[in-house]
PDB file of C-alpha atoms and ligand atoms in Angstrom:
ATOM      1  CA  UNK A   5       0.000   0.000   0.000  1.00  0.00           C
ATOM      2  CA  UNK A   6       1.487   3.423  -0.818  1.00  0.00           C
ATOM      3  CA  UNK A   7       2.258   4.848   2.709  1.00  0.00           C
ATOM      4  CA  UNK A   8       2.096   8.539   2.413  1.00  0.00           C
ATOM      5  CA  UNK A   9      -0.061  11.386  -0.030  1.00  0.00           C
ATOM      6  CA  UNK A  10       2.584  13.165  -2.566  1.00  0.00           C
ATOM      7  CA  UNK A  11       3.010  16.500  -0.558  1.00  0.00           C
ATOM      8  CA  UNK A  12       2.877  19.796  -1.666  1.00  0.00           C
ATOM      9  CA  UNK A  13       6.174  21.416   0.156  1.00  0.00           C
ATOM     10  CA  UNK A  14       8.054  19.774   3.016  1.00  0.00           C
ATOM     11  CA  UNK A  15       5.180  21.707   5.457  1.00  0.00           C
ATOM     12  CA  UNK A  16       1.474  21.179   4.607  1.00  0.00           C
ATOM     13  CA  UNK A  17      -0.075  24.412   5.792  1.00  0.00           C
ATOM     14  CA  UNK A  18      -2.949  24.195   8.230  1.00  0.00           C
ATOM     15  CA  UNK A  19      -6.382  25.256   7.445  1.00  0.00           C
ATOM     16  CA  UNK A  20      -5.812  28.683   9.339  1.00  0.00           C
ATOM     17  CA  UNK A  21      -2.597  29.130   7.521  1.00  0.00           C
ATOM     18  CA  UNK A  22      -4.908  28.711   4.065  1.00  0.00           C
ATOM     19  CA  UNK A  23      -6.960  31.253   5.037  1.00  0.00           C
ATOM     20  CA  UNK A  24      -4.838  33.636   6.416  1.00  0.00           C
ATOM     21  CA  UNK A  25      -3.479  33.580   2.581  1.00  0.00           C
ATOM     22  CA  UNK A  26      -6.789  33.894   1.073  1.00  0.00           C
ATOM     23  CA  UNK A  27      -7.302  37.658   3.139  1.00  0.00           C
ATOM     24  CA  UNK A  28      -3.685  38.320   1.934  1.00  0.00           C
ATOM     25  CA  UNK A  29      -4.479  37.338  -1.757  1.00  0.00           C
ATOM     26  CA  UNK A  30      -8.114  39.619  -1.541  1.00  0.00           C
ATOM     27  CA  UNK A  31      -6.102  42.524   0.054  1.00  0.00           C
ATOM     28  CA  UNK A  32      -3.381  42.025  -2.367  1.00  0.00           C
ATOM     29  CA  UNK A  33      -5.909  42.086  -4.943  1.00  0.00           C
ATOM     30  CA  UNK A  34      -7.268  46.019  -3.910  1.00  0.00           C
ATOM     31  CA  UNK A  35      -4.052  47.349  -3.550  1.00  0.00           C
ATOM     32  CA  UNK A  36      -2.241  45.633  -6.808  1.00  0.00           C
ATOM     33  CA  UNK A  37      -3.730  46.233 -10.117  1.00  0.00           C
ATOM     34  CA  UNK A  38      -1.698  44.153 -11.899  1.00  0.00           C
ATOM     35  CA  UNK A  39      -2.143  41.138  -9.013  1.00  0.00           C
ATOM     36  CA  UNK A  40      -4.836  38.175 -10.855  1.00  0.00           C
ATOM     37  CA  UNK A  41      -7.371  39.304  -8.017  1.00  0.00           C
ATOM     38  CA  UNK A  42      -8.188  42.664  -8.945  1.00  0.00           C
ATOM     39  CA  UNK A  43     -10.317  41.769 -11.410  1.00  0.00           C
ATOM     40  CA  UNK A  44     -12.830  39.066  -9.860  1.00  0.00           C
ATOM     41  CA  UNK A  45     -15.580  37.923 -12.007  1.00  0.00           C
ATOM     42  CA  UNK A  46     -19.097  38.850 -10.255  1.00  0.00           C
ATOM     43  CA  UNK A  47     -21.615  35.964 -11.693  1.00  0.00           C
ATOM     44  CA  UNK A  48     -25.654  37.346 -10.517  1.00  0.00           C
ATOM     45  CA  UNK A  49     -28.923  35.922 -11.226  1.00  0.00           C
ATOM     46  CA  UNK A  50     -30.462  37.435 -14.134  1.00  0.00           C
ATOM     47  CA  UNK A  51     -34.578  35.924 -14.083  1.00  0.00           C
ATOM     48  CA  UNK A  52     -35.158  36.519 -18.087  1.00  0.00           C
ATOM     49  CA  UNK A  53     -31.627  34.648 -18.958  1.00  0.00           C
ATOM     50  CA  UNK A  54     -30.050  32.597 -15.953  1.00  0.00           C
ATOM     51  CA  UNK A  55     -26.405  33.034 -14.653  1.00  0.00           C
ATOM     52  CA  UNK A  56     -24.687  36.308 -15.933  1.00  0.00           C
ATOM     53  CA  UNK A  57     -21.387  37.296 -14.952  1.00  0.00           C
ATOM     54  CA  UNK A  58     -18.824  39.945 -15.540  1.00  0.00           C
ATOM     55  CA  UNK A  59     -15.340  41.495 -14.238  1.00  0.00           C
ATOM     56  CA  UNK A  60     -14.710  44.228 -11.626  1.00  0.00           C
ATOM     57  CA  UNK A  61     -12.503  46.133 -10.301  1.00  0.00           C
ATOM     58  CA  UNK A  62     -11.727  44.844  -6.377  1.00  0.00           C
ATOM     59  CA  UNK A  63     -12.035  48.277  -4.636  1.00  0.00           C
ATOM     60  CA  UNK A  64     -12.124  46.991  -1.064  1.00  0.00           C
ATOM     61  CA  UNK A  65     -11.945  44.600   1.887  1.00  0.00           C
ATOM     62  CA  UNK A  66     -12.868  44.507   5.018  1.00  0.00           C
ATOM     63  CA  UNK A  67     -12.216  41.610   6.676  1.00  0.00           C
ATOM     64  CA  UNK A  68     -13.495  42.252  10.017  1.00  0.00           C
ATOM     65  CA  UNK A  69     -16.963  42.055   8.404  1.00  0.00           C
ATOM     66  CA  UNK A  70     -16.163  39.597   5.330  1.00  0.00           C
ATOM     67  CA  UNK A  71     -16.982  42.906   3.084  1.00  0.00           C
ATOM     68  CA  UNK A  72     -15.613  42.789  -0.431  1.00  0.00           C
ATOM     69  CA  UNK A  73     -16.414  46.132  -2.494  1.00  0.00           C
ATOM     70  CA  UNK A  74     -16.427  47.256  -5.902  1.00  0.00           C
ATOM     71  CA  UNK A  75     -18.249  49.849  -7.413  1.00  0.00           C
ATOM     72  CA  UNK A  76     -20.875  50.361 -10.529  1.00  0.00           C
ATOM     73  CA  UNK A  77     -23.521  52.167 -12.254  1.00  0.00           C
ATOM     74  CA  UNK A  78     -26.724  52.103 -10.307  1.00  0.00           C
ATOM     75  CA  UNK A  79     -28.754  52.022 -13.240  1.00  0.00           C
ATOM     76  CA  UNK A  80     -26.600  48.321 -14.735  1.00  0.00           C
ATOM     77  CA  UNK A  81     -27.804  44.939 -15.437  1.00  0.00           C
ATOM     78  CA  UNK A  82     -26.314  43.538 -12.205  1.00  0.00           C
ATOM     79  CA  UNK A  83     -27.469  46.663 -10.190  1.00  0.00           C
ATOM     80  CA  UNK A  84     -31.150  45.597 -10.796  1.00  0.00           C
ATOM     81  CA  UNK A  85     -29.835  41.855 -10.687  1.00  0.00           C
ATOM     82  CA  UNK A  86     -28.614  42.039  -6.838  1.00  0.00           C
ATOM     83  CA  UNK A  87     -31.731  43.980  -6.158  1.00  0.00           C
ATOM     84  CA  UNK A  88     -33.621  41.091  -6.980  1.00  0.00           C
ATOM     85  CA  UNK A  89     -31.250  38.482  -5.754  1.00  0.00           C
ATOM     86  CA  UNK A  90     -29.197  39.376  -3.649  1.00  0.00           C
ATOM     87  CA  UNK A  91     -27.129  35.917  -3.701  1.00  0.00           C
ATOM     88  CA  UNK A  92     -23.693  36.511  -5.930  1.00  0.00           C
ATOM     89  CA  UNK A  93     -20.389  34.473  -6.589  1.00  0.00           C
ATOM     90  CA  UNK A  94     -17.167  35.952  -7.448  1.00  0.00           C
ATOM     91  CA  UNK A  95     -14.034  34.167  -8.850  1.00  0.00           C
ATOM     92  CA  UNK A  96     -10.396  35.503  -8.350  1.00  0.00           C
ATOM     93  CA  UNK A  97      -7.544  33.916 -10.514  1.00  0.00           C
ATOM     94  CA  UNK A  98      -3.902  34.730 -10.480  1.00  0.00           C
ATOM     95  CA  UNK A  99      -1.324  33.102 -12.450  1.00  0.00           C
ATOM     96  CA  UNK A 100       1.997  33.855 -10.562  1.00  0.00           C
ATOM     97  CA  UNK A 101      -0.243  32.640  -6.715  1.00  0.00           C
ATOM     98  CA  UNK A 102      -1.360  29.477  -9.016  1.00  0.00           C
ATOM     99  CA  UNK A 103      -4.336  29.911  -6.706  1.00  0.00           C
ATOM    100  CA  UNK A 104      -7.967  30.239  -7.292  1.00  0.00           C
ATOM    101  CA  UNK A 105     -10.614  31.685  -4.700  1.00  0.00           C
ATOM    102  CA  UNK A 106     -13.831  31.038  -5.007  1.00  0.00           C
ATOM    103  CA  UNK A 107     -16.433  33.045  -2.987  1.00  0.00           C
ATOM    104  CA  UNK A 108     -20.318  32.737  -2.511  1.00  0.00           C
ATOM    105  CA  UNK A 109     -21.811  36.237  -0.977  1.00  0.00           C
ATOM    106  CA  UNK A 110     -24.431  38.264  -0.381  1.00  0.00           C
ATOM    107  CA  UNK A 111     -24.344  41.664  -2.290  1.00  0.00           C
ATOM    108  CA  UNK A 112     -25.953  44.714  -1.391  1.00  0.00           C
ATOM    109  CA  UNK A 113     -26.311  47.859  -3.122  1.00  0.00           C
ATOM    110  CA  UNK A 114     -25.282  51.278  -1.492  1.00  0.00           C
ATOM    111  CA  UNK A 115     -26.064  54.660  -3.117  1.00  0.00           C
ATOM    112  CA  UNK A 116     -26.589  57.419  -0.447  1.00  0.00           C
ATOM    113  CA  UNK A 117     -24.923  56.378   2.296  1.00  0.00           C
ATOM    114  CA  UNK A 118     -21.858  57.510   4.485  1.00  0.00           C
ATOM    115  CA  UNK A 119     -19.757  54.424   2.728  1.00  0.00           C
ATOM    116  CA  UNK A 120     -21.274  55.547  -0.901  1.00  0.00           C
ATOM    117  CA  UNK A 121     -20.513  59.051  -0.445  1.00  0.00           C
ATOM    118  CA  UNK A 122     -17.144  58.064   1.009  1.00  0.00           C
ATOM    119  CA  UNK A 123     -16.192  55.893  -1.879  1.00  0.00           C
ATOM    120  CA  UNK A 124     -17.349  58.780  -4.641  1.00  0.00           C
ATOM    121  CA  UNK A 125     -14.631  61.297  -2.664  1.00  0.00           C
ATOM    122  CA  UNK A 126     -11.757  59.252  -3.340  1.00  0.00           C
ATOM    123  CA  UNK A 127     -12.552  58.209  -6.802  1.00  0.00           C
ATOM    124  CA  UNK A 128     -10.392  59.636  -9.540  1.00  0.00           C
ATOM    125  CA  UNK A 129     -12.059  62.042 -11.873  1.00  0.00           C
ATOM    126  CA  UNK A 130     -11.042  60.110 -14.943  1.00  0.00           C
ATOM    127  CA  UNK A 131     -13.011  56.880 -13.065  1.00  0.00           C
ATOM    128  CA  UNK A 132     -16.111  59.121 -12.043  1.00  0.00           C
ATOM    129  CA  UNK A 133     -16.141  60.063 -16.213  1.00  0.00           C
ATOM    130  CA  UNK A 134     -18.061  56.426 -17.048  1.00  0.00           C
ATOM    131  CA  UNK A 135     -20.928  57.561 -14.379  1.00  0.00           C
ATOM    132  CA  UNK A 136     -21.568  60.504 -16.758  1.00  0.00           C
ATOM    133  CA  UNK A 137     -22.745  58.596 -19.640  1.00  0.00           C
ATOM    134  CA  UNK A 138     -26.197  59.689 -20.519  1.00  0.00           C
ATOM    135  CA  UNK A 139     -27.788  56.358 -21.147  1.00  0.00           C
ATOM    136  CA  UNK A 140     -27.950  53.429 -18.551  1.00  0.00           C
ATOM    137  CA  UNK A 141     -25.348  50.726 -19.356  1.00  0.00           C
ATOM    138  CA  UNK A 142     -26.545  48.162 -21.625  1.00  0.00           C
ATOM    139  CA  UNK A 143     -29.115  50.764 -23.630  1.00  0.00           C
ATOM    140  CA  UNK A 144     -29.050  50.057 -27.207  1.00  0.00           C
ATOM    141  CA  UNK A 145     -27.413  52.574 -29.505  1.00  0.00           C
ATOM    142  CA  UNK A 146     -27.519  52.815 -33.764  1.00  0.00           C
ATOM    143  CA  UNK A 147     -24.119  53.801 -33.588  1.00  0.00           C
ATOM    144  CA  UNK A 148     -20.659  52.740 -31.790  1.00  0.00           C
ATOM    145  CA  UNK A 149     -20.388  55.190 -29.038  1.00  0.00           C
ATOM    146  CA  UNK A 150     -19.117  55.775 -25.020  1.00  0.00           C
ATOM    147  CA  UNK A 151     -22.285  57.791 -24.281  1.00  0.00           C
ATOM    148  CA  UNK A 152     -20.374  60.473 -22.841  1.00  0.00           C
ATOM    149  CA  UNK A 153     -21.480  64.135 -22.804  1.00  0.00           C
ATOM    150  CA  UNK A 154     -20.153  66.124 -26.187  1.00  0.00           C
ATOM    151  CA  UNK A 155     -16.420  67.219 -25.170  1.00  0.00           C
ATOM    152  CA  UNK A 156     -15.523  64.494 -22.796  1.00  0.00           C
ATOM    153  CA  UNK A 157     -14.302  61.813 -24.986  1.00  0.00           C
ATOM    154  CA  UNK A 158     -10.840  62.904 -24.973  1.00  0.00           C
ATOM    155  CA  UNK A 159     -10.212  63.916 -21.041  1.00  0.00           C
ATOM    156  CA  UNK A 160     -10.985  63.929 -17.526  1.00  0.00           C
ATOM    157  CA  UNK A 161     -14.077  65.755 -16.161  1.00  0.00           C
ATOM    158  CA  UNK A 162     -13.567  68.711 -13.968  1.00  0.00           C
ATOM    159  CA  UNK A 163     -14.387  67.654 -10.417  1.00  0.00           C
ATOM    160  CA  UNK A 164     -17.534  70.433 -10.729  1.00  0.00           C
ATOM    161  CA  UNK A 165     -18.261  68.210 -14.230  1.00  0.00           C
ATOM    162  CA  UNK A 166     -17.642  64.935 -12.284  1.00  0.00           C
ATOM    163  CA  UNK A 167     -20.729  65.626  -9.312  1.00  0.00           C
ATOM    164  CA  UNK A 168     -23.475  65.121 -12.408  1.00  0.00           C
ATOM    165  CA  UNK A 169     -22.440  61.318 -12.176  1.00  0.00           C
ATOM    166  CA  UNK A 170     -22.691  60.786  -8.224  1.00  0.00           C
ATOM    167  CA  UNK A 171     -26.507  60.302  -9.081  1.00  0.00           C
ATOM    168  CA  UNK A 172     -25.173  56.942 -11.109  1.00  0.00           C
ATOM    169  CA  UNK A 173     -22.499  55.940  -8.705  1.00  0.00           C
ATOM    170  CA  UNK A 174     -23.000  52.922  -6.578  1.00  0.00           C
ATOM    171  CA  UNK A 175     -21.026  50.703  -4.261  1.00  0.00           C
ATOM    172  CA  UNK A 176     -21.730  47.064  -3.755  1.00  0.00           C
ATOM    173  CA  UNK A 177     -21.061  45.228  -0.658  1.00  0.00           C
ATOM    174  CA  UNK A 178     -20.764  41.469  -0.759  1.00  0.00           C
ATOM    175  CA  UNK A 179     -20.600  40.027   2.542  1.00  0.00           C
ATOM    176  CA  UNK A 180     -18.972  36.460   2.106  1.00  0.00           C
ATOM    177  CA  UNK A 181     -20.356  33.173   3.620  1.00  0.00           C
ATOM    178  CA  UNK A 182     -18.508  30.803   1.950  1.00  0.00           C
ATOM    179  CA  UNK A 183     -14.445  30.754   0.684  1.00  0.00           C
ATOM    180  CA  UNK A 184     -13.556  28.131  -1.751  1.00  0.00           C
ATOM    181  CA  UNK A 185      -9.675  27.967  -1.940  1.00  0.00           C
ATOM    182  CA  UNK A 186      -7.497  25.791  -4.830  1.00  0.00           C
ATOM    183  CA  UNK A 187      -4.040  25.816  -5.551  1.00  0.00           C
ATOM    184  CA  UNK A 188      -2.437  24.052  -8.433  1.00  0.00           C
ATOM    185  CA  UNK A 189       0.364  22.147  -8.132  1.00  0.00           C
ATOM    186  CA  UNK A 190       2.264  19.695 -10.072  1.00  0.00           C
ATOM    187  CA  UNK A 191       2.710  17.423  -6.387  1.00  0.00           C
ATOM    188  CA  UNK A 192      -1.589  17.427  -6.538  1.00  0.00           C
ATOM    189  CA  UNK A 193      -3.876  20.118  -6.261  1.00  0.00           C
ATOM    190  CA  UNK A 194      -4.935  21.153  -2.633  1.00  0.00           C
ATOM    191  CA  UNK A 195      -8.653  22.337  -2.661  1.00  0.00           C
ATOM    192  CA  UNK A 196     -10.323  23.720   1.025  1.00  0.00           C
ATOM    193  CA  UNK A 197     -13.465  25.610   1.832  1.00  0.00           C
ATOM    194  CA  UNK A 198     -14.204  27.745   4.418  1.00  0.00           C
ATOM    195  CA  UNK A 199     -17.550  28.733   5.742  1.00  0.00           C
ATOM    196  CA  UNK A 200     -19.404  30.884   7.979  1.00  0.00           C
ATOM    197  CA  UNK A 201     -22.398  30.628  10.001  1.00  0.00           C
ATOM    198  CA  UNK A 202     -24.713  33.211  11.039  1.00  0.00           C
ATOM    199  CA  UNK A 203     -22.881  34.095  13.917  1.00  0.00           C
ATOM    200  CA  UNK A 204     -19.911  34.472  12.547  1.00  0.00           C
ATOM    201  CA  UNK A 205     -18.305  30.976  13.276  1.00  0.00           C
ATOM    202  CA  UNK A 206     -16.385  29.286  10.415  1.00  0.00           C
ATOM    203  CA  UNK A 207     -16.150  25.766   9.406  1.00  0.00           C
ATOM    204  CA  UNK A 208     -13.193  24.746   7.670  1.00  0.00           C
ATOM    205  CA  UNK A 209     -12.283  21.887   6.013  1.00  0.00           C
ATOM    206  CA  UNK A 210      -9.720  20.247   3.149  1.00  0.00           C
ATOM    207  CA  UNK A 211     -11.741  18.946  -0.205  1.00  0.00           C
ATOM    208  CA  UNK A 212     -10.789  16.491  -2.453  1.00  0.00           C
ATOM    209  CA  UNK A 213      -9.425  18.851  -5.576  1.00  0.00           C
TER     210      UNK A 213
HETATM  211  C1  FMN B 314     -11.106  44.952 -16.749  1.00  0.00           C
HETATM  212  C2  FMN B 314     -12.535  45.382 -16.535  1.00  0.00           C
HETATM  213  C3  FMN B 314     -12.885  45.996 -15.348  1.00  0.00           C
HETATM  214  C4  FMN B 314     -14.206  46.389 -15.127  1.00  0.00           C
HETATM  215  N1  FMN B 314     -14.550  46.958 -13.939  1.00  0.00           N
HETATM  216  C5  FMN B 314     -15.849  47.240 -13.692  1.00  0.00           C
HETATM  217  C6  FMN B 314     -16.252  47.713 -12.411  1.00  0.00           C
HETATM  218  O1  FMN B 314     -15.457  47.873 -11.475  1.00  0.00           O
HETATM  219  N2  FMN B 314     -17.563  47.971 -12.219  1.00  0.00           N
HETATM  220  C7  FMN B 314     -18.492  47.785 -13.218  1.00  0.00           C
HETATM  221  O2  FMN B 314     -19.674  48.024 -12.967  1.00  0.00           O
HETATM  222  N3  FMN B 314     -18.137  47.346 -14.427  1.00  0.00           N
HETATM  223  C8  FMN B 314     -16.848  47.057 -14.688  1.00  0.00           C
HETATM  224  N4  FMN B 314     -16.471  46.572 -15.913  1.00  0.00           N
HETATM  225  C9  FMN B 314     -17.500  46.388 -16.960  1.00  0.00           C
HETATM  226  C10 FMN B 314     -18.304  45.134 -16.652  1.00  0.00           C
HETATM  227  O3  FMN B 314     -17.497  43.989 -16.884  1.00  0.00           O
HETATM  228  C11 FMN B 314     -19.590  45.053 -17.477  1.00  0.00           C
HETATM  229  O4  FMN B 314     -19.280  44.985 -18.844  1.00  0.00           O
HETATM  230  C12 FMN B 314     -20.503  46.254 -17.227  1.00  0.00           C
HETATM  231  O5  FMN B 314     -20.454  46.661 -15.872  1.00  0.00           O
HETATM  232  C13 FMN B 314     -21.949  45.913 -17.581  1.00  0.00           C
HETATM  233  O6  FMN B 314     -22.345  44.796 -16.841  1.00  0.00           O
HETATM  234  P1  FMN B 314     -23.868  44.467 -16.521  1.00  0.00           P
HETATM  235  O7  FMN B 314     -24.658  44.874 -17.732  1.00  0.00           O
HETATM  236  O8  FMN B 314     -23.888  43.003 -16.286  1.00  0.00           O
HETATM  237  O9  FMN B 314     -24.266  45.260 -15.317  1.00  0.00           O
HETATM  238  C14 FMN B 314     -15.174  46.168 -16.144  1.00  0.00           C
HETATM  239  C15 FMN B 314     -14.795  45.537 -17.328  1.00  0.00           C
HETATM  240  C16 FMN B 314     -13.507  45.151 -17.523  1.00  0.00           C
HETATM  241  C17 FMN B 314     -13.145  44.463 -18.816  1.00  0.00           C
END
């Protein structure tokens, strides 16, 4: 009988030593744009066509609360998606980690508040130009076009320019309530998933890759 699994490095990490990476890899992921994680794919339930998904920018964690944040137009597909269903997965990938998180969450959309407002006052003028576009995302147009005001193709609103899109801006917060973490290797894949319970208590455990 063979006596021991291949292993993965001369020290298996622990479950608490997986996720301890996993909050470094998100929190790598707001601060480094060109880090894999920066740009998870948000997948939301669309009623009229099933599953729809799409990349984001990762604006924010906060891992006290299990909060990951990124920002839209209030008036997009997935805006009115989360609305309705508020149940959302998001996939991180990066090559150079060889590491793929999975996360199941609950989104919620944030327009007026303290953490909206907060959000719009550090965002660059050149980011707050897409909230300007005159027609909701998604609107069908005869012609190839940005939708931007006349002039503002080629530059950066003025900050007073910028304030006519804080009526579009949103933030989305999706709590997390379940990790799923996989790292490739050529030794054997190591697959684990981490949950939490509505107190706050998590359940870990390794998965068969
Ligand atoms: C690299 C990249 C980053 C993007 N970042 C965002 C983002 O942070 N927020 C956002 O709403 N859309 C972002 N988009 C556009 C979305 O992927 C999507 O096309 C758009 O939001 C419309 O999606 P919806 O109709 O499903 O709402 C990004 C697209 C790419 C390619």
């Amino acid at each position: 009988m063979p006596s021991v699994q291949p292993r993965l490095a001369d020290e298996e990490p622990d479950l608490a030593t997986v996720l301890e990476n996993v909050w470094h890899l998100l929190d790598k992921g707001v601060r480094d744009r060109r880090h894999g994680f920066h740009l998870p794919s948000v997948a939301t339930w669309n009623p009229d066509c099933g599953p729809t998904a799409r990349h984001v920018v990762l604006r924010g964690l906060d891992r006290k609360h299990r909060l990951l944040r990124f920002h839209t137009d209030a008036r997009s597909g997935k805006a009115a998606e989360i609305a309705a269903e508020p149940r959302v997965a998001l996939t991180f990938y990066d090559p150079g980690e060889e590491t793929q998180v999975r996360a199941q969450a609950r989104a919620e959309l944030h327009r007026r508040d303290a953490a909206a407002e907060a959000a719009w006052r550090k965002t660059r003028l050149f980011s707050r130009r897409c909230y300007l576009a005159q027609q909701a995302p998604g609107t069908s147009s005869e012609v190839p076009t940005a939708g931007l005001p006349f002039g503002l193709a080629d530059r950066s609103p003025t900050a007073a320019e910028s304030e006519a899109g804080r009526a579009n801006f949103a933030i989305v917060l999706c709590r997390i309530e379940s990790l799923d973490w996989m790292y490739l290797s050529h030794m054997g894949h190591r697959r684990a998933r981490f949950a939490w319970d509505a107190q706050g208590e998590v359940t870990a455990r390794w998965l068969q890759p």
